[in-house]
CSV table of C-alpha atoms in Angstrom, one decimal:
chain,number,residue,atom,x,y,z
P,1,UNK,CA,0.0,0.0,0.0
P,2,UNK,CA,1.5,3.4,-1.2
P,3,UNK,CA,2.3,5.6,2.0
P,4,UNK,CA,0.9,9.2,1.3
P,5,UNK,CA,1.7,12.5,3.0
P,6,UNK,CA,-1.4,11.9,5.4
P,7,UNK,CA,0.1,8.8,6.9
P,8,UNK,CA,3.8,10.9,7.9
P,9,UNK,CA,1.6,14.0,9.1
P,10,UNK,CA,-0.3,11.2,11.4
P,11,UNK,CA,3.4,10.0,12.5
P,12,UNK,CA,4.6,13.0,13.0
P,13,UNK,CA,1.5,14.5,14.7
P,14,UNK,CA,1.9,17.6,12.0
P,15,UNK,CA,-0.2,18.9,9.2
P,16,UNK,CA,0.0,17.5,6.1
P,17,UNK,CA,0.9,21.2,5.2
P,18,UNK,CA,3.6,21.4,7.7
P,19,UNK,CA,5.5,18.0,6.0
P,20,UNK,CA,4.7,19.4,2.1
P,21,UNK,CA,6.9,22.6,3.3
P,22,UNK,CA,9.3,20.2,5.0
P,23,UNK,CA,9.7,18.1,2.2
P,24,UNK,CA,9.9,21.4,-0.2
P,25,UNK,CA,12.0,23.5,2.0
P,26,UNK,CA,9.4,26.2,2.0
P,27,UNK,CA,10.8,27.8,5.7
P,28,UNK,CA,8.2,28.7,8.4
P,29,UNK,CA,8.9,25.2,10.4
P,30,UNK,CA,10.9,24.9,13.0
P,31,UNK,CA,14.0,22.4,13.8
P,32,UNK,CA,12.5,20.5,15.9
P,33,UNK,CA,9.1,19.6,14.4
P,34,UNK,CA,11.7,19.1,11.0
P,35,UNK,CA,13.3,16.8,12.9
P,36,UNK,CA,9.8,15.5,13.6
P,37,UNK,CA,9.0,15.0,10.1
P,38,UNK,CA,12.2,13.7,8.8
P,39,UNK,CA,12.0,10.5,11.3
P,40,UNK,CA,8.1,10.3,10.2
P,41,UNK,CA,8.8,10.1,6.7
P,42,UNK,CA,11.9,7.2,8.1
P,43,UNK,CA,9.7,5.4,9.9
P,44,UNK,CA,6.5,5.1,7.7
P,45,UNK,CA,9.0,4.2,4.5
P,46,UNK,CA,7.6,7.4,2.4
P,47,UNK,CA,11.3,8.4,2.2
P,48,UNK,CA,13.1,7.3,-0.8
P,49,UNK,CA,14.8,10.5,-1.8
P,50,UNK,CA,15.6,12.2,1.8
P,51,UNK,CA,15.2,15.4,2.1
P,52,UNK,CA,18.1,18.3,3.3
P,53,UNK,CA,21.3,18.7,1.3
P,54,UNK,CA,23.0,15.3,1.6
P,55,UNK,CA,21.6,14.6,-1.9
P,56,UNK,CA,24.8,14.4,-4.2
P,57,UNK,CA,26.7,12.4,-1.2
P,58,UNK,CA,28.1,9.2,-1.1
P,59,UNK,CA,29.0,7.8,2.3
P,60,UNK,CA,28.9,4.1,3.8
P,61,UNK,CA,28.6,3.6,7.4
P,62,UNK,CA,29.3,0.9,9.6
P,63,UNK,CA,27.2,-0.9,12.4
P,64,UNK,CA,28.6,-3.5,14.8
P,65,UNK,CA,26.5,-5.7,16.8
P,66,UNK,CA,27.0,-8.8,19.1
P,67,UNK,CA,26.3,-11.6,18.6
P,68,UNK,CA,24.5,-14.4,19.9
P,69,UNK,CA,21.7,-13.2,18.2
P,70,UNK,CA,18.9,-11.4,20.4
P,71,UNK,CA,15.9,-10.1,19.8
P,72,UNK,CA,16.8,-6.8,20.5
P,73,UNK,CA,19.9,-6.2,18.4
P,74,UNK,CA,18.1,-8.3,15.3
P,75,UNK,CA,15.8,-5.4,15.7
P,76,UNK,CA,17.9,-3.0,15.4
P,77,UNK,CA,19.8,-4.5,12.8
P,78,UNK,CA,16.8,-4.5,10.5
P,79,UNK,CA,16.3,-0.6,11.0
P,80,UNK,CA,19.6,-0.2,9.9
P,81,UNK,CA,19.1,-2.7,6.7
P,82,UNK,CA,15.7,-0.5,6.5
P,83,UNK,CA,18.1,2.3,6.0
P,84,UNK,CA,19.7,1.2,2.7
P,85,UNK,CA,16.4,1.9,0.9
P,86,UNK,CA,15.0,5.1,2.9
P,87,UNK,CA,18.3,6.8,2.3
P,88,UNK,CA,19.2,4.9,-1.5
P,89,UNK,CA,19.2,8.0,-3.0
P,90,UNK,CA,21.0,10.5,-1.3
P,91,UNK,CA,23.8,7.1,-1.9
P,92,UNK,CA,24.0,6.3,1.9
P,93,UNK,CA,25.2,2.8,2.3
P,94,UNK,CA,24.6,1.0,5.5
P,95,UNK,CA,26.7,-2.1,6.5
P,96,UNK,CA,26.8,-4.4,9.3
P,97,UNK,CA,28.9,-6.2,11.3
P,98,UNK,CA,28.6,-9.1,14.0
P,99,UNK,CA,31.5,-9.5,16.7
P,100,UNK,CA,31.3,-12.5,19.5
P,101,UNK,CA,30.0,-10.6,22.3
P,102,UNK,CA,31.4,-9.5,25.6
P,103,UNK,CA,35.1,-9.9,23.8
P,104,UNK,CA,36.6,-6.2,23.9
P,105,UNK,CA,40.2,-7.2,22.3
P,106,UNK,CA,37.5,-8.9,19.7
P,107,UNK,CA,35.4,-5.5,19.3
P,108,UNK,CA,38.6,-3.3,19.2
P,109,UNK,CA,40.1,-5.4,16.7
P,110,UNK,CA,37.2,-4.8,14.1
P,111,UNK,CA,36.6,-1.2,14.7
P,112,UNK,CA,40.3,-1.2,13.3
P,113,UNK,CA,39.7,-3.2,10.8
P,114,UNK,CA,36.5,-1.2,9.3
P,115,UNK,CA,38.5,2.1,9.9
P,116,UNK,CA,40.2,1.3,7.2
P,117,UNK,CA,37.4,2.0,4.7
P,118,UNK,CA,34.6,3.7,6.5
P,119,UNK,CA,33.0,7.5,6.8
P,120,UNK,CA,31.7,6.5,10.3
P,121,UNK,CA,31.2,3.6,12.5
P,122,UNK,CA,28.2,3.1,15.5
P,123,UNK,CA,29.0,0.4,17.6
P,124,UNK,CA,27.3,-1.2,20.4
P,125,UNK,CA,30.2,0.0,23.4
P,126,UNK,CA,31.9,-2.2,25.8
P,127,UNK,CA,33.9,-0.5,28.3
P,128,UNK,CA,37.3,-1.3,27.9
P,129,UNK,CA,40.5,-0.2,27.2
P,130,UNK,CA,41.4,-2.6,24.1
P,131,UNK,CA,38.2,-0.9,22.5
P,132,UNK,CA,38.7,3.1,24.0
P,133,UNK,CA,41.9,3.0,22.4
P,134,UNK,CA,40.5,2.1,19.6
P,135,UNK,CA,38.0,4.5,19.5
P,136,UNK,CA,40.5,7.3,19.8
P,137,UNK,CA,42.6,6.2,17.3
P,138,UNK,CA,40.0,6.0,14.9
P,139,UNK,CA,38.5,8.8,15.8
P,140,UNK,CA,42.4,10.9,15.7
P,141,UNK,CA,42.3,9.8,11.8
P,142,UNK,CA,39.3,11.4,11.5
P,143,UNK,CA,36.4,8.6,11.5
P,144,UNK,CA,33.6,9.4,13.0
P,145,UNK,CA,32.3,6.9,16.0
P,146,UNK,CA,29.4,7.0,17.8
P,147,UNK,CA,28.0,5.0,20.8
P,148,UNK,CA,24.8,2.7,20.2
P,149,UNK,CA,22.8,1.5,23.2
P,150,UNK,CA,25.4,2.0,25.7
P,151,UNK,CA,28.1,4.3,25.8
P,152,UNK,CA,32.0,4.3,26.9
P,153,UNK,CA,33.4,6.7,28.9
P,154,UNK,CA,36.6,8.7,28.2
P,155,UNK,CA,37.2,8.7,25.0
P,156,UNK,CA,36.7,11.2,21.8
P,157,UNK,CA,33.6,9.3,20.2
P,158,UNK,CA,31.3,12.0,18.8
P,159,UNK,CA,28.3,10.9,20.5
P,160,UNK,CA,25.7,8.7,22.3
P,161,UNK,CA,22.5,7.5,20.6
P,162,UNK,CA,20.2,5.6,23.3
P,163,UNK,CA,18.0,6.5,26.1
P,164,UNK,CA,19.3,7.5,29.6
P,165,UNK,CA,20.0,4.5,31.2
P,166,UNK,CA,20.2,5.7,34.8
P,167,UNK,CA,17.1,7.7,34.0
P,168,UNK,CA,15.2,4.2,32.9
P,169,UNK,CA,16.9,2.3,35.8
P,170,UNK,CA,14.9,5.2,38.6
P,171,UNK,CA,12.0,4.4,36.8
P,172,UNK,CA,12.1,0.7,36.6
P,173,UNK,CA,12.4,1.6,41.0
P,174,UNK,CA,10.1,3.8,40.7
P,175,UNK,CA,7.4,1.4,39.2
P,176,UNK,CA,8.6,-1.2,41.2
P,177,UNK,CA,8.0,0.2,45.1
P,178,UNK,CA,4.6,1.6,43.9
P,179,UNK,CA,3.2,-1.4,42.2
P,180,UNK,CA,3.9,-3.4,45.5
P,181,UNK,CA,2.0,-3.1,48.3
P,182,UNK,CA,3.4,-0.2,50.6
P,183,UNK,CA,5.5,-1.2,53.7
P,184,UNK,CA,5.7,-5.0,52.5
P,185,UNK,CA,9.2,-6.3,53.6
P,186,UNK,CA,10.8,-8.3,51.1
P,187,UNK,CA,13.6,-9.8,48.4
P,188,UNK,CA,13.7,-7.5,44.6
P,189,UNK,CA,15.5,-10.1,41.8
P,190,UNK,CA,18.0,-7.9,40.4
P,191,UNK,CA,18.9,-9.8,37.0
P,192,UNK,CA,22.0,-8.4,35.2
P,193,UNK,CA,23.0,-8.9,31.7
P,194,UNK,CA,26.6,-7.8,32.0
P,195,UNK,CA,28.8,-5.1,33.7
P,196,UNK,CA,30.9,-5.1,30.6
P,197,UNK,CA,27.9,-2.6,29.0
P,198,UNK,CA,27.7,0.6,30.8
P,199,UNK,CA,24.3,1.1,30.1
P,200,UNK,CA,23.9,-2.1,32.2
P,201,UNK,CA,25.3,-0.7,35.0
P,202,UNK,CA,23.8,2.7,34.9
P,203,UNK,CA,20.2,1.0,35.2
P,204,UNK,CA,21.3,-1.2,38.1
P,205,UNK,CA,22.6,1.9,39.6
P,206,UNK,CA,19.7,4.0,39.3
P,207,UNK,CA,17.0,1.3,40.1
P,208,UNK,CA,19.6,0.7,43.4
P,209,UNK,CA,19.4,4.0,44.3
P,210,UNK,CA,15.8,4.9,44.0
P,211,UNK,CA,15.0,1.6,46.1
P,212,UNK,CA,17.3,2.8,48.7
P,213,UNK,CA,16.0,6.7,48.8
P,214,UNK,CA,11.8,5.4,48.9
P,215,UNK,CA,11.7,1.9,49.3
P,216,UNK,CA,14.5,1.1,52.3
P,217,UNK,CA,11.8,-1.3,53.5
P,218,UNK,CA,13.0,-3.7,50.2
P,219,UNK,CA,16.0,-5.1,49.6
P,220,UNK,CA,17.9,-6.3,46.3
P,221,UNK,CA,18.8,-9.8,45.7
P,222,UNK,CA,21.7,-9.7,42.9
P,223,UNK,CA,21.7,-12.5,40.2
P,224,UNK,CA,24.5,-13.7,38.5
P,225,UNK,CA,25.4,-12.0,34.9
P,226,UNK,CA,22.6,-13.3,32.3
P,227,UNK,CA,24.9,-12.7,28.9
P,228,UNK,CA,21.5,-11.5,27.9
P,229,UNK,CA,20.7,-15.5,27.2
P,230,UNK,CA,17.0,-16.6,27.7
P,231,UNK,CA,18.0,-20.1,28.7
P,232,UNK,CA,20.7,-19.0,31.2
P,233,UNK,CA,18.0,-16.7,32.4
P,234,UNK,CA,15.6,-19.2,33.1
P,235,UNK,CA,17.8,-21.3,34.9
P,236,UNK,CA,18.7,-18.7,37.2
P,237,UNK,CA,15.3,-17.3,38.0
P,238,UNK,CA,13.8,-21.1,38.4
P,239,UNK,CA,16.3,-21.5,41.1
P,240,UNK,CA,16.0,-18.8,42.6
P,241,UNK,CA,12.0,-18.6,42.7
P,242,UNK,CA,12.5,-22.1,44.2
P,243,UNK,CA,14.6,-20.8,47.3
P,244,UNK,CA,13.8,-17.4,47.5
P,245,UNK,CA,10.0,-15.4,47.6
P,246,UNK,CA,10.6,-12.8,45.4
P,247,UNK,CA,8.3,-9.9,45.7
P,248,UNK,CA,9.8,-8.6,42.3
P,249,UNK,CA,11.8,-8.8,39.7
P,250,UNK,CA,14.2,-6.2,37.5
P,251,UNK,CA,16.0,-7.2,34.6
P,252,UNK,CA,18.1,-4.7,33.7
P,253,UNK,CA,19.0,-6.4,29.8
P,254,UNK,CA,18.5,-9.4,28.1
P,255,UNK,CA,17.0,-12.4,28.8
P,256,UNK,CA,13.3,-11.4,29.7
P,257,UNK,CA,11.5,-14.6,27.4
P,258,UNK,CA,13.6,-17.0,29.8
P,259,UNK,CA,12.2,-15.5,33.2
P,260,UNK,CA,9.1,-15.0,31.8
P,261,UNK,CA,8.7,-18.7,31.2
P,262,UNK,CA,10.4,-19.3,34.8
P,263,UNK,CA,7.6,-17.3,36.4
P,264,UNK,CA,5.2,-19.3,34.4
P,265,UNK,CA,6.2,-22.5,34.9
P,266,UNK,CA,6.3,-22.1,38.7
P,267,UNK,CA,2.9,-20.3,38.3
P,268,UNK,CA,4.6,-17.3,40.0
P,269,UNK,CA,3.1,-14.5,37.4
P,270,UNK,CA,0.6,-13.6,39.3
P,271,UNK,CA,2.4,-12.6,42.7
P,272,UNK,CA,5.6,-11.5,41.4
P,273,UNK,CA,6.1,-8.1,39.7
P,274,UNK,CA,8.1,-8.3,36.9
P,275,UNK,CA,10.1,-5.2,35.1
P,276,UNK,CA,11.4,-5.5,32.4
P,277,UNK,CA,13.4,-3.5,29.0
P,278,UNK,CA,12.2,-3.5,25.5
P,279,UNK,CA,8.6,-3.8,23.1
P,280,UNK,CA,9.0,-6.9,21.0
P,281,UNK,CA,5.8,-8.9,20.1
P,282,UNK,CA,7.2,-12.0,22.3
P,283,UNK,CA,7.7,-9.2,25.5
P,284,UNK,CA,4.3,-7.5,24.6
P,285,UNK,CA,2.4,-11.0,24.8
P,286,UNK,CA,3.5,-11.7,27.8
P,287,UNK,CA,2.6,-7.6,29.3
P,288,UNK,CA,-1.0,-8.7,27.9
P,289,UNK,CA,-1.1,-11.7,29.6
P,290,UNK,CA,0.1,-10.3,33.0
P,291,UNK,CA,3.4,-12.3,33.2
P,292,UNK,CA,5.6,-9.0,32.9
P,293,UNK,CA,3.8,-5.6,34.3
P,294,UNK,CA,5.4,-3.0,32.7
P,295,UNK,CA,8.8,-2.4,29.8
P,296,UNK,CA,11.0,0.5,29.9
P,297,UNK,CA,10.9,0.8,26.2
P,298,UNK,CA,13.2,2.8,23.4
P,299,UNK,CA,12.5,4.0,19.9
P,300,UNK,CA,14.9,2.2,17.9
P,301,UNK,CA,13.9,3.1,14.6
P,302,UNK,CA,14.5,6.7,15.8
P,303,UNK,CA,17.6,5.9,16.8
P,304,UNK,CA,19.2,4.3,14.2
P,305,UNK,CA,17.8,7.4,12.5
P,306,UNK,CA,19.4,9.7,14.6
P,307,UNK,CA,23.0,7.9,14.2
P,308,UNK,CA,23.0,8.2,10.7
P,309,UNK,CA,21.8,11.6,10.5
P,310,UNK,CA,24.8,12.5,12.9
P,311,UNK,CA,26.9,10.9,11.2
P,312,UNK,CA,26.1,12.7,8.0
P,313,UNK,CA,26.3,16.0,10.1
P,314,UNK,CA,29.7,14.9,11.3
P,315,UNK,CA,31.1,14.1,7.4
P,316,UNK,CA,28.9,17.8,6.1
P,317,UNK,CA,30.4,19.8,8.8
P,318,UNK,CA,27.1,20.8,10.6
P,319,UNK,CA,27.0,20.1,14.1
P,320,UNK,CA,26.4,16.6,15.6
P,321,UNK,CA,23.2,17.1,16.8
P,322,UNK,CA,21.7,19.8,14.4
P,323,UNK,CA,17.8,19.1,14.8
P,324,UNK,CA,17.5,15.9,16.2
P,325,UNK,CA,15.7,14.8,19.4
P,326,UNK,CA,17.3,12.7,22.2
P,327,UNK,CA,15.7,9.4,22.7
P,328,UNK,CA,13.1,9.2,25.2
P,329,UNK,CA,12.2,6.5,27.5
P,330,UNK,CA,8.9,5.0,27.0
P,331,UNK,CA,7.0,3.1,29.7
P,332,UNK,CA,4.3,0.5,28.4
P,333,UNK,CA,1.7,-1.7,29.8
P,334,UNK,CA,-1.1,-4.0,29.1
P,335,UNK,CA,-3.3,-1.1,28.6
P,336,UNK,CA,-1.5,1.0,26.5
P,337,UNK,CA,0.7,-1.7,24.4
C-alpha cells in the first residue's frame, strides 16, 4: 500500500501542510518539528529520496552488533538494513557487522579493521580499554564513532544515541515500590545482563538508588550475569523462585522470554512483579497476559535514524546534533501496548 503525506503528518503529529513545506524547503517550520518530520517520513517508509542537502553524497557507514543473536539487536539491525532503501538516493550505504560478544580485544580489533574503509562507524560500546583505544585512534584519523545502546566513557567518540540508562533504571524503581503493596518487607530479583555494558550498569545503579531513597523497607537480591541469554536466564530465576519469595523482579538487559517462562512455569506471574526492558511482540504477549507488568521501552527506529543523520552531520560539517531529538524513555503496559 502506497504511504501518502497523510500517513507521515499522522506519524509526526503535524499537518500535512507542515511536512509538504518540509519536504519542499518552503521555511516557516521549526527544527524541531523538522526533525519530527524527517524521522516520520523514516519510519513510515515514504522516504526514498531524503530530504536536506545530503543529496549528491556518497558515504557508507558501519554498524557492529554482538552476537548471539537477540531479539533486540536483530531489531535493530533490520532498522539499519531499512536504512539502505529510505536513504538509496542521497547514496548512503549501510553495512553491518557481527562480533562475538562481551570480547573487547575482539570489538577493538574490528573497529580497526573497518577504519580502514569507512566515513563512520556506530557500535554497540563495551567498556574497555582494548576498545577506547581504539575509538581514539579512529577517531584521531578522523572517523567518525558513535556509541549505540550503551556508551563508553573517556574517550573522543562523537556521541551517544540511546536513552538514559540511569534515567530508565529510577524508573524501573520507581514502578517497582509503587506497584507493590506499601511497607511489605521483602527480596527484589536484580537480573544483570553484564557489567561489561555501561548502560547495564547505569540502570542497576539507578533502580539501586531509587529503592534505597523510597523503598529502604526492600531489599535487592543480585543474580548472577545473564549474557543476555533466555536459557541462562531461566535457569537462574527457576532456582532462585524455588529458594527465595521474590516480591519482584528487575532485569536490567536481556534475557526477559527466559524468566518470563520461569515465572510461568512455577505459576509465579501472578504474585511476582516483573520489570522489564524493551517492546517486542514476544515481551508484549507476555505484558498482555500479565506475566511482565510493565517495559522501559526505546524507539529504535528513531535511533538508528538519529545515528545516521549525525553521522552525515559529522562528514557535512554541521553540528552533531543539528535538529534531532534525544531518545526518550517510554513506559508501556497491558493497557497502553
Amino acid at each position: 500500500m502506497k504511504v501518502t503525506l497523510d500517513d507521515v503528518a499522522l506519524e509526526a503529529g503535524v499537518s500535512r501542510a507542515t511536512v509538504d513545506r518540509v519536504l519542499n524547503e518552503r521555511g516557516n517550520v521549526s527544527p524541531i518539528t523538522i526533525e519530527r518530520v524527517n524521522r516520520a517520513l523514516y519510519s513510515t517508509n515514504y522516504l526514498l529520496e531524503p530530504v536536506a542537502e545530503h543529496k549528491t553524497a556518497f558515504y557508507t557507514f558501519d554498524f557492529i552488533f554482538p552476537t548471539p543473536h537477540s531479539r533486540y539487536l536483530d531489531f535493530y539491525s533490520r532498522q539499519v538494513d531499512a536504512i539502505k532503501d529510505c536513504y538509496h538516493a542521497s547514496h548512503i550505504n549501510a553495512r553491518i557487522h557481527r562480533v562475538e560478544a562481551f570480547k573487547p580485544q575482539a570489538l577493538a580489533t574490528k573497529l580497526l579493521e573497518i577504519g580502514d574503509n569507512t566515513d563512520g562507524i556506530a557500535f554497540v560500546a563495551l567498556e574497555h580499554p582494548a576498545v577506547k583505544k581504539a575509538v581514539d585512534l579512529l577517531v584521531a584519523q578522523g572517523v567518525g564513532v558513535i556509541s549505540l545502546v550503551s556508551d563508553i566513557t573517556n574517550t573522543q567518540r562523537l556521541a551517544y544515541v540511546g536513552i538514559d540508562n540511569r534515567a530508565a533504571g529510577r524508573t524501573a524503581g520507581l514502578m517497582m515500590g509503587r506497584l507493590l503493596d506499601k511497607g511489605e518487607t521483602g527480596k527484589i530479583g536484580l537480573f544483570i545482563g553484564s557489567h561489561a555494558y555501561r548502560g547495564h550498569e547505569e540502570r542497576e545503579a539507578g533502580f539501586r538508588g531509587v529503592i534505597r531513597e523510597r523503598f529502604p523497607h526492600l531489599r535487592l537480591l543480585e543474580m548472577p550475569e545473564l549474557l543476555d541469554n533466555d536459557a541462562r536466564a531461566q535457569e537462574v530465576a527457576m532456582a532462585t523462585l524455588k529458594e527465595e519469595n521474590l516480591l519482584g523482579i528487575y532485569n536490567v538487559g536481556g534475557g526477559t522470554e527466559g524468566i518470563a517462562q520461569a515465572l510461568k512455569k512455577l505459576d509465579r506471574a501472578n504474585d511476582t512483579v516483573f520489570i522489564a526492558h524493551e517492546l517486542f511482540d514476544h515481551t508484549r504477549e507476555y505484558l498482555i497476559d500479565g506475566t511482565i507488568d510493565a517495559i522501559i521501552n526505546q524507539n529504535i527506529k528513531h535511533e538508528a535514524y538519529n545515528a545516521v543523520e549525525m553521522l552525515i552531520n559529522y562528514k557535512s560539517g554541521q553540528s552533531i546534533q543539528s535538529g534531532l531529538l534525544e531518545p526518550r524513555v517510554e513506559i508501556y503496559l497491558a493497557e497502553n501496548v
